[in-house]
mmCIF file of C-alpha atoms in Angstrom:
data_model
loop_
_atom_site.group_PDB
_atom_site.id
_atom_site.type_symbol
_atom_site.label_atom_id
_atom_site.label_comp_id
_atom_site.label_asym_id
_atom_site.label_seq_id
_atom_site.Cartn_x
_atom_site.Cartn_y
_atom_site.Cartn_z
ATOM 1 C CA UNK T 1 -16.290 16.012 28.364
ATOM 2 C CA UNK T 2 -19.933 15.013 28.423
ATOM 3 C CA UNK T 3 -20.945 11.669 26.951
ATOM 4 C CA UNK T 4 -22.428 13.364 23.881
ATOM 5 C CA UNK T 5 -19.308 15.485 23.311
ATOM 6 C CA UNK T 6 -17.079 12.442 23.685
ATOM 7 C CA UNK T 7 -19.068 10.348 21.221
ATOM 8 C CA UNK T 8 -19.317 13.154 18.684
ATOM 9 C CA UNK T 9 -15.571 13.768 18.803
ATOM 10 C CA UNK T 10 -14.527 10.125 18.629
ATOM 11 C CA UNK T 11 -17.059 9.359 15.888
ATOM 12 C CA UNK T 12 -15.532 12.190 13.859
ATOM 13 C CA UNK T 13 -12.074 10.635 14.253
ATOM 14 C CA UNK T 14 -13.338 7.185 13.254
ATOM 15 C CA UNK T 15 -15.207 8.583 10.229
ATOM 16 C CA UNK T 16 -12.101 10.461 9.157
ATOM 17 C CA UNK T 17 -9.927 7.339 9.300
ATOM 18 C CA UNK T 18 -12.550 5.338 7.411
ATOM 19 C CA UNK T 19 -12.067 7.601 4.422
ATOM 20 C CA UNK T 20 -8.848 5.642 3.955
ATOM 21 C CA UNK T 21 -9.563 2.288 5.642
ATOM 22 C CA UNK T 22 -12.625 0.632 4.114
ATOM 23 C CA UNK T 23 -14.859 -1.761 6.051
ATOM 24 C CA UNK T 24 -12.755 -2.044 9.225
ATOM 25 C CA UNK T 25 -14.778 -0.061 11.760
ATOM 26 C CA UNK T 26 -14.076 -2.412 14.679
ATOM 27 C CA UNK T 27 -10.328 -2.323 13.997
ATOM 28 C CA UNK T 28 -10.310 1.467 13.706
ATOM 29 C CA UNK T 29 -12.246 1.866 16.947
ATOM 30 C CA UNK T 30 -9.868 -0.458 18.785
ATOM 31 C CA UNK T 31 -6.862 1.522 17.529
ATOM 32 C CA UNK T 32 -8.501 4.712 18.802
ATOM 33 C CA UNK T 33 -9.299 3.038 22.119
ATOM 34 C CA UNK T 34 -5.618 2.167 22.592
ATOM 35 C CA UNK T 35 -4.678 5.806 21.993
ATOM 36 C CA UNK T 36 -7.229 7.023 24.549
ATOM 37 C CA UNK T 37 -6.035 4.353 27.019
ATOM 38 C CA UNK T 38 -2.519 5.859 26.760
ATOM 39 C CA UNK T 39 -1.176 2.640 25.328
ATOM 40 C CA UNK T 40 0.704 1.401 22.289
ATOM 41 C CA UNK T 41 -0.489 -0.626 19.331
ATOM 42 C CA UNK T 42 1.077 -3.501 17.398
ATOM 43 C CA UNK T 43 -0.478 -4.152 13.977
ATOM 44 C CA UNK T 44 0.491 -7.614 12.777
ATOM 45 C CA UNK T 45 -0.747 -9.023 9.483
ATOM 46 C CA UNK T 46 0.262 -10.146 6.015
ATOM 47 C CA UNK T 47 1.631 -7.598 3.519
ATOM 48 C CA UNK T 48 -0.673 -5.273 1.625
ATOM 49 C CA UNK T 49 -3.732 -5.168 3.905
ATOM 50 C CA UNK T 50 -3.293 -1.573 5.101
ATOM 51 C CA UNK T 51 -1.273 -1.784 8.322
ATOM 52 C CA UNK T 52 0.775 1.329 7.625
ATOM 53 C CA UNK T 53 -2.260 3.069 6.118
ATOM 54 C CA UNK T 54 -4.147 2.678 9.389
ATOM 55 C CA UNK T 55 -1.234 4.024 11.409
ATOM 56 C CA UNK T 56 -0.805 7.009 9.086
ATOM 57 C CA UNK T 57 -4.548 7.718 8.950
ATOM 58 C CA UNK T 58 -4.753 7.770 12.744
ATOM 59 C CA UNK T 59 -1.751 10.078 12.877
ATOM 60 C CA UNK T 60 -3.162 12.485 10.279
ATOM 61 C CA UNK T 61 -6.531 12.636 12.036
ATOM 62 C CA UNK T 62 -4.894 14.199 15.081
ATOM 63 C CA UNK T 63 -3.240 17.618 14.896
ATOM 64 C CA UNK T 64 -0.202 16.518 16.900
ATOM 65 C CA UNK T 65 3.439 15.923 16.130
ATOM 66 C CA UNK T 66 3.975 12.737 14.140
ATOM 67 C CA UNK T 67 7.211 10.954 13.226
ATOM 68 C CA UNK T 68 7.650 7.834 11.139
ATOM 69 C CA UNK T 69 10.547 5.403 11.566
ATOM 70 C CA UNK T 70 11.321 2.836 8.885
ATOM 71 C CA UNK T 71 12.977 0.066 10.862
ATOM 72 C CA UNK T 72 15.887 -1.450 8.948
ATOM 73 C CA UNK T 73 18.827 -3.675 9.982
ATOM 74 C CA UNK T 74 21.226 -0.711 9.941
ATOM 75 C CA UNK T 75 19.043 1.540 12.134
ATOM 76 C CA UNK T 76 20.869 2.622 15.310
ATOM 77 C CA UNK T 77 19.415 3.267 18.798
ATOM 78 C CA UNK T 78 20.561 6.885 18.568
ATOM 79 C CA UNK T 79 18.415 7.296 15.445
ATOM 80 C CA UNK T 80 15.427 6.500 17.630
ATOM 81 C CA UNK T 81 16.220 8.236 20.918
ATOM 82 C CA UNK T 82 18.582 11.005 19.817
ATOM 83 C CA UNK T 83 22.238 11.827 20.371
ATOM 84 C CA UNK T 84 24.383 14.497 22.013
ATOM 85 C CA UNK T 85 26.482 16.424 19.469
ATOM 86 C CA UNK T 86 29.418 18.666 20.305
ATOM 87 C CA UNK T 87 28.881 22.286 19.263
ATOM 88 C CA UNK T 88 32.235 23.872 18.416
ATOM 89 C CA UNK T 89 30.863 27.415 18.752
ATOM 90 C CA UNK T 90 29.478 27.007 22.277
ATOM 91 C CA UNK T 91 31.961 24.252 23.188
ATOM 92 C CA UNK T 92 29.140 22.289 24.745
ATOM 93 C CA UNK T 93 27.230 19.151 23.889
ATOM 94 C CA UNK T 94 23.757 19.713 22.462
ATOM 95 C CA UNK T 95 21.047 17.083 22.458
ATOM 96 C CA UNK T 96 19.512 16.357 19.062
ATOM 97 C CA UNK T 97 16.148 14.610 19.642
ATOM 98 C CA UNK T 98 15.531 11.391 17.758
ATOM 99 C CA UNK T 99 12.433 10.286 15.890
ATOM 100 C CA UNK T 100 10.750 9.054 19.066
ATOM 101 C CA UNK T 101 10.116 12.611 20.249
ATOM 102 C CA UNK T 102 6.604 13.023 18.877
ATOM 103 C CA UNK T 103 3.038 12.554 20.059
ATOM 104 C CA UNK T 104 2.503 9.656 17.684
ATOM 105 C CA UNK T 105 5.398 7.513 16.494
ATOM 106 C CA UNK T 106 4.801 5.151 13.572
ATOM 107 C CA UNK T 107 7.318 2.307 13.509
ATOM 108 C CA UNK T 108 7.080 0.440 10.204
ATOM 109 C CA UNK T 109 8.338 -3.170 10.079
ATOM 110 C CA UNK T 110 9.648 -2.981 13.629
ATOM 111 C CA UNK T 111 10.996 -6.542 13.582
ATOM 112 C CA UNK T 112 13.487 -5.726 10.799
ATOM 113 C CA UNK T 113 15.678 -3.738 13.199
ATOM 114 C CA UNK T 114 18.183 -5.415 15.511
ATOM 115 C CA UNK T 115 17.250 -6.194 19.144
ATOM 116 C CA UNK T 116 19.672 -3.449 20.202
ATOM 117 C CA UNK T 117 17.652 -0.863 18.271
ATOM 118 C CA UNK T 118 14.313 -2.325 19.345
ATOM 119 C CA UNK T 119 15.346 -1.916 22.974
ATOM 120 C CA UNK T 120 15.647 1.846 22.437
ATOM 121 C CA UNK T 121 11.838 1.977 22.642
ATOM 122 C CA UNK T 122 11.505 0.162 25.970
ATOM 123 C CA UNK T 123 11.950 3.141 28.288
ATOM 124 C CA UNK T 124 9.751 5.580 26.397
ATOM 125 C CA UNK T 125 6.933 3.057 25.928
ATOM 126 C CA UNK T 126 6.737 2.194 29.621
ATOM 127 C CA UNK T 127 7.826 5.380 31.394
ATOM 128 C CA UNK T 128 7.124 8.067 28.762
ATOM 129 C CA UNK T 129 10.693 9.312 29.019
ATOM 130 C CA UNK T 130 14.057 8.895 27.316
ATOM 131 C CA UNK T 131 17.443 8.922 29.039
ATOM 132 C CA UNK T 132 20.489 9.888 26.967
ATOM 133 C CA UNK T 133 23.936 10.493 28.488
ATOM 134 C CA UNK T 134 22.476 10.539 31.989
ATOM 135 C CA UNK T 135 19.857 13.195 31.184
ATOM 136 C CA UNK T 136 16.150 12.280 31.197
ATOM 137 C CA UNK T 137 13.751 13.862 28.709
ATOM 138 C CA UNK T 138 9.997 13.569 29.259
ATOM 139 C CA UNK T 139 7.607 12.764 26.423
ATOM 140 C CA UNK T 140 4.569 14.926 25.771
ATOM 141 C CA UNK T 141 1.024 13.647 26.244
ATOM 142 C CA UNK T 142 -0.477 12.089 24.212
ATOM 143 C CA UNK T 143 2.308 9.674 23.349
ATOM 144 C CA UNK T 144 1.690 6.506 21.380
ATOM 145 C CA UNK T 145 3.817 4.049 19.421
ATOM 146 C CA UNK T 146 2.081 2.311 16.524
ATOM 147 C CA UNK T 147 4.279 -0.477 15.146
ATOM 148 C CA UNK T 148 3.674 -2.824 12.224
ATOM 149 C CA UNK T 149 5.147 -6.193 11.393
ATOM 150 C CA UNK T 150 4.452 -9.166 9.124
ATOM 151 C CA UNK T 151 3.948 -12.634 10.639
ATOM 152 C CA UNK T 152 5.467 -14.148 7.474
ATOM 153 C CA UNK T 153 8.643 -13.291 5.535
ATOM 154 C CA UNK T 154 10.747 -13.953 8.604
ATOM 155 C CA UNK T 155 14.021 -13.907 6.668
ATOM 156 C CA UNK T 156 16.198 -11.076 7.920
ATOM 157 C CA UNK T 157 13.928 -10.249 10.863
ATOM 158 C CA UNK T 158 14.417 -10.206 14.619
ATOM 159 C CA UNK T 159 11.377 -11.421 16.590
ATOM 160 C CA UNK T 160 10.220 -9.002 19.254
ATOM 161 C CA UNK T 161 11.371 -10.084 22.732
ATOM 162 C CA UNK T 162 8.732 -10.635 25.400
ATOM 163 C CA UNK T 163 9.682 -7.429 27.212
ATOM 164 C CA UNK T 164 8.943 -5.503 24.027
ATOM 165 C CA UNK T 165 5.680 -7.311 23.230
ATOM 166 C CA UNK T 166 4.426 -6.840 26.774
ATOM 167 C CA UNK T 167 4.685 -3.072 26.367
ATOM 168 C CA UNK T 168 2.226 -3.080 23.479
ATOM 169 C CA UNK T 169 -1.254 -2.628 24.911
ATOM 170 C CA UNK T 170 -2.969 -4.488 22.086
ATOM 171 C CA UNK T 171 -2.150 -6.458 18.974
ATOM 172 C CA UNK T 172 -4.581 -6.334 16.085
ATOM 173 C CA UNK T 173 -4.774 -7.819 12.621
ATOM 174 C CA UNK T 174 -6.276 -5.949 9.696
ATOM 175 C CA UNK T 175 -7.558 -8.968 7.795
ATOM 176 C CA UNK T 176 -8.649 -8.964 4.184
ATOM 177 C CA UNK T 177 -11.512 -6.620 3.249
ATOM 178 C CA UNK T 178 -14.800 -8.046 2.084
ATOM 179 C CA UNK T 179 -15.708 -7.887 -1.591
ATOM 180 C CA UNK T 180 -17.790 -4.704 -1.265
ATOM 181 C CA UNK T 181 -15.054 -2.842 0.601
ATOM 182 C CA UNK T 182 -12.397 -3.982 -1.866
ATOM 183 C CA UNK T 183 -14.577 -2.878 -4.787
ATOM 184 C CA UNK T 184 -15.070 0.550 -3.163
ATOM 185 C CA UNK T 185 -11.321 0.744 -2.660
ATOM 186 C CA UNK T 186 -10.777 0.428 -6.409
ATOM 187 C CA UNK T 187 -12.864 3.544 -7.022
ATOM 188 C CA UNK T 188 -11.202 5.470 -4.209
ATOM 189 C CA UNK T 189 -7.587 4.691 -5.104
ATOM 190 C CA UNK T 190 -7.578 4.517 -8.907
ATOM 191 C CA UNK T 191 -6.630 8.190 -9.450
ATOM 192 C CA UNK T 192 -5.029 9.325 -6.183
ATOM 193 C CA UNK T 193 -4.335 8.258 -2.613
ATOM 194 C CA UNK T 194 -7.140 9.376 -0.227
ATOM 195 C CA UNK T 195 -4.557 9.559 2.554
ATOM 196 C CA UNK T 196 -3.124 12.669 0.920
ATOM 197 C CA UNK T 197 -6.463 14.472 1.354
ATOM 198 C CA UNK T 198 -6.882 13.501 5.004
ATOM 199 C CA UNK T 199 -6.844 16.421 7.442
ATOM 200 C CA UNK T 200 -6.867 16.556 11.234
ATOM 201 C CA UNK T 201 -10.251 16.691 12.963
ATOM 202 C CA UNK T 202 -8.980 17.183 16.548
ATOM 203 C CA UNK T 203 -5.961 18.824 18.136
ATOM 204 C CA UNK T 204 -3.685 17.748 20.957
ATOM 205 C CA UNK T 205 -5.716 19.571 23.596
ATOM 206 C CA UNK T 206 -8.870 17.741 22.577
ATOM 207 C CA UNK T 207 -7.074 14.384 22.689
ATOM 208 C CA UNK T 208 -5.903 15.160 26.223
ATOM 209 C CA UNK T 209 -9.511 15.937 27.200
ATOM 210 C CA UNK T 210 -10.615 12.629 25.684
ATOM 211 C CA UNK T 211 -7.935 10.812 27.692
ATOM 212 C CA UNK T 212 -9.042 12.567 30.894
ATOM 213 C CA UNK T 213 -12.624 11.478 30.221
ATOM 214 C CA UNK T 214 -11.529 7.859 29.790
ATOM 215 C CA UNK T 215 -9.635 7.991 33.086
ATOM 216 C CA UNK T 216 -12.867 8.922 34.888
ATOM 217 C CA UNK T 217 -14.833 5.905 33.633
ATOM 218 C CA UNK T 218 -16.086 3.837 36.590
ATOM 219 C CA UNK T 219 -14.965 0.235 37.163
ATOM 220 C CA UNK T 220 -16.958 -1.779 39.691
ATOM 221 C CA UNK T 221 -15.198 -4.027 42.197
ATOM 222 C CA UNK T 222 -16.767 -7.123 40.632
ATOM 223 C CA UNK T 223 -15.379 -6.142 37.237
ATOM 224 C CA UNK T 224 -11.919 -5.586 38.717
ATOM 225 C CA UNK T 225 -11.995 -9.025 40.287
ATOM 226 C CA UNK T 226 -13.096 -10.507 36.983
ATOM 227 C CA UNK T 227 -10.127 -8.846 35.233
ATOM 228 C CA UNK T 228 -7.731 -10.329 37.791
ATOM 229 C CA UNK T 229 -9.330 -13.780 37.459
ATOM 230 C CA UNK T 230 -9.077 -13.577 33.671
ATOM 231 C CA UNK T 231 -5.364 -12.763 33.764
ATOM 232 C CA UNK T 232 -4.726 -15.326 36.500
ATOM 233 C CA UNK T 233 -6.375 -17.985 34.344
ATOM 234 C CA UNK T 234 -3.697 -17.452 31.693
ATOM 235 C CA UNK T 235 -1.017 -18.272 34.266
ATOM 236 C CA UNK T 236 -2.773 -21.480 35.293
ATOM 237 C CA UNK T 237 -3.764 -22.694 31.821
ATOM 238 C CA UNK T 238 -2.040 -26.036 31.019
ATOM 239 C CA UNK T 239 -1.582 -25.015 27.371
ATOM 240 C CA UNK T 240 0.422 -21.885 28.272
ATOM 241 C CA UNK T 241 3.943 -21.933 29.667
ATOM 242 C CA UNK T 242 3.960 -18.161 30.195
ATOM 243 C CA UNK T 243 0.874 -16.273 31.341
ATOM 244 C CA UNK T 244 0.020 -12.598 31.156
ATOM 245 C CA UNK T 245 1.822 -10.094 33.383
ATOM 246 C CA UNK T 246 0.371 -7.709 36.000
ATOM 247 C CA UNK T 247 1.025 -4.935 33.473
ATOM 248 C CA UNK T 248 -1.469 -6.611 31.175
ATOM 249 C CA UNK T 249 -4.145 -6.445 33.903
ATOM 250 C CA UNK T 250 -3.698 -2.685 34.149
ATOM 251 C CA UNK T 251 -3.749 -2.225 30.395
ATOM 252 C CA UNK T 252 -6.772 -4.499 30.009
ATOM 253 C CA UNK T 253 -8.762 -2.299 32.382
ATOM 254 C CA UNK T 254 -7.524 0.944 30.812
ATOM 255 C CA UNK T 255 -8.497 -0.219 27.343
ATOM 256 C CA UNK T 256 -11.851 -1.477 28.627
ATOM 257 C CA UNK T 257 -12.551 1.993 30.018
ATOM 258 C CA UNK T 258 -11.774 3.497 26.616
ATOM 259 C CA UNK T 259 -14.037 0.990 24.850
ATOM 260 C CA UNK T 260 -16.836 1.718 27.319
ATOM 261 C CA UNK T 261 -16.520 5.450 26.685
ATOM 262 C CA UNK T 262 -16.561 4.883 22.913
ATOM 263 C CA UNK T 263 -19.826 2.960 23.393
ATOM 264 C CA UNK T 264 -21.343 5.897 25.292
ATOM 265 C CA UNK T 265 -21.014 4.435 28.796
ATOM 266 C CA UNK T 266 -19.292 5.856 31.867
ATOM 267 C CA UNK T 267 -18.812 2.397 33.374
ATOM 268 C CA UNK T 268 -17.119 -0.863 32.343
ATOM 269 C CA UNK T 269 -19.019 -4.139 31.943
ATOM 270 C CA UNK T 270 -17.551 -7.670 31.746
ATOM 271 C CA UNK T 271 -18.370 -7.785 28.028
ATOM 272 C CA UNK T 272 -15.705 -5.127 27.485
ATOM 273 C CA UNK T 273 -13.063 -7.341 29.088
ATOM 274 C CA UNK T 274 -14.199 -10.388 27.128
ATOM 275 C CA UNK T 275 -14.035 -8.538 23.826
ATOM 276 C CA UNK T 276 -10.531 -7.253 24.614
ATOM 277 C CA UNK T 277 -9.099 -10.488 26.042
ATOM 278 C CA UNK T 278 -7.607 -11.675 22.746
ATOM 279 C CA UNK T 279 -6.190 -8.385 21.377
ATOM 280 C CA UNK T 280 -4.776 -7.345 24.779
ATOM 281 C CA UNK T 281 -3.544 -10.677 26.165
ATOM 282 C CA UNK T 282 -2.854 -13.105 23.310
ATOM 283 C CA UNK T 283 0.460 -11.563 22.221
ATOM 284 C CA UNK T 284 1.799 -11.630 25.801
ATOM 285 C CA UNK T 285 1.435 -15.360 26.468
ATOM 286 C CA UNK T 286 3.523 -18.284 25.186
ATOM 287 C CA UNK T 287 1.995 -21.671 24.381
ATOM 288 C CA UNK T 288 3.595 -24.921 25.481
ATOM 289 C CA UNK T 289 5.442 -27.138 23.037
ATOM 290 C CA UNK T 290 2.502 -29.567 22.973
ATOM 291 C CA UNK T 291 0.079 -26.757 22.134
ATOM 292 C CA UNK T 292 2.345 -25.609 19.320
ATOM 293 C CA UNK T 293 2.565 -29.134 17.931
ATOM 294 C CA UNK T 294 -1.220 -29.315 18.025
ATOM 295 C CA UNK T 295 -1.287 -25.993 16.108
ATOM 296 C CA UNK T 296 -3.148 -24.290 18.913
ATOM 297 C CA UNK T 297 -2.929 -20.522 18.606
ATOM 298 C CA UNK T 298 -2.890 -18.211 21.597
ATOM 299 C CA UNK T 299 -6.017 -16.536 20.194
ATOM 300 C CA UNK T 300 -7.927 -19.818 20.363
ATOM 301 C CA UNK T 301 -6.606 -20.646 23.825
ATOM 302 C CA UNK T 302 -7.608 -17.221 25.171
ATOM 303 C CA UNK T 303 -11.063 -17.475 23.587
ATOM 304 C CA UNK T 304 -11.705 -20.754 25.371
ATOM 305 C CA UNK T 305 -10.467 -19.350 28.678
ATOM 306 C CA UNK T 306 -12.950 -16.477 28.338
ATOM 307 C CA UNK T 307 -15.717 -18.951 27.546
ATOM 308 C CA UNK T 308 -14.987 -21.118 30.608
ATOM 309 C CA UNK T 309 -14.408 -18.383 33.175
ATOM 310 C CA UNK T 310 -17.432 -17.400 35.310
ATOM 311 C CA UNK T 311 -18.564 -13.787 34.954
ATOM 312 C CA UNK T 312 -20.346 -11.474 37.397
ATOM 313 C CA UNK T 313 -23.535 -11.468 35.294
ATOM 314 C CA UNK T 314 -24.935 -12.344 31.874
ATOM 315 C CA UNK T 315 -22.649 -11.462 29.016
ATOM 316 C CA UNK T 316 -22.763 -10.865 25.285
ATOM 317 C CA UNK T 317 -20.757 -12.927 22.860
ATOM 318 C CA UNK T 318 -17.182 -11.949 22.149
ATOM 319 C CA UNK T 319 -16.387 -11.584 18.430
ATOM 320 C CA UNK T 320 -13.388 -13.857 19.035
ATOM 321 C CA UNK T 321 -15.510 -16.640 20.559
ATOM 322 C CA UNK T 322 -16.178 -19.137 17.782
ATOM 323 C CA UNK T 323 -17.740 -21.835 19.986
ATOM 324 C CA UNK T 324 -21.468 -22.643 19.615
ATOM 325 C CA UNK T 325 -23.812 -20.041 21.098
ATOM 326 C CA UNK T 326 -25.185 -20.776 24.565
ATOM 327 C CA UNK T 327 -28.737 -20.012 25.677
ATOM 328 C CA UNK T 328 -29.338 -16.413 26.803
ATOM 329 C CA UNK T 329 -30.137 -15.401 30.381
ATOM 330 C CA UNK T 330 -27.922 -18.077 31.858
ATOM 331 C CA UNK T 331 -25.143 -17.863 34.396
ATOM 332 C CA UNK T 332 -21.817 -18.964 32.906
ATOM 333 C CA UNK T 333 -19.886 -21.080 35.349
ATOM 334 C CA UNK T 334 -17.874 -23.739 33.538
ATOM 335 C CA UNK T 335 -14.660 -23.763 35.456
ATOM 336 C CA UNK T 336 -13.736 -27.348 36.079
#
């Protein structure tokens, strides 16, 4: 696709989703970027802020196969991946695909299922395939898992293991809408649900073309080195006992390429990596006991790492950086 075609198509998807999700353009664009980066999205926030609405709106905006899984304590791995059933007429076993066989899989309240059931997603999220009874089935492209969970109401839940969290490309929070958006929501939802009127604006072939365009976005050597230094800094940070994995470096760059394309660029700049550092890396790291006692969140720790790390050239401010603004046109080198 050309730059103009790409922007027109992605803007149409964003505008379509915003018919349902009011005042969350940055969140919607990040969710779309994860899809185009061939990743998976974890939406984590308090109840009632539109986590499932966002996942459904993204699914309905794309004319692809969509399946929704309501994760419950009694959900079995075979409900997710599928099961082989004996056919008495043919006297052979037939594979019945599970809910994971779709282009976009919406997993609602993923942490309410047992770890055994959660692990059924590990293979398909990393390798885009499912193995049942020794037979491997390949997933179609695009393939994306959008999971939701609440950070509160932990009774009866099973926290996601690190192997599971590391497979999610990004973690986002919806946040509360501002007063204007909430007021507009009252008018839009008082008689019917706008989600019911949402129709697809692109098909699977177009999404595959968008993904191919993102793959071709250029990443300079200096930007690659900066990505490696950023991830390495999480492994050396004294407030973190577990840093980000090499998988996170790959997914950080892939998502940065998608964000660059959404901004109308065919190249990645360090600002893209800085903006994505918290949503892509924060859920993969574990703070030390002292940091937890000091109520230091991984978001805050990552924001400070980004602020201290030297960059190849001048940078814009990350929306997650809450420290005082520094003078423009300066070289940021604060390590040590």
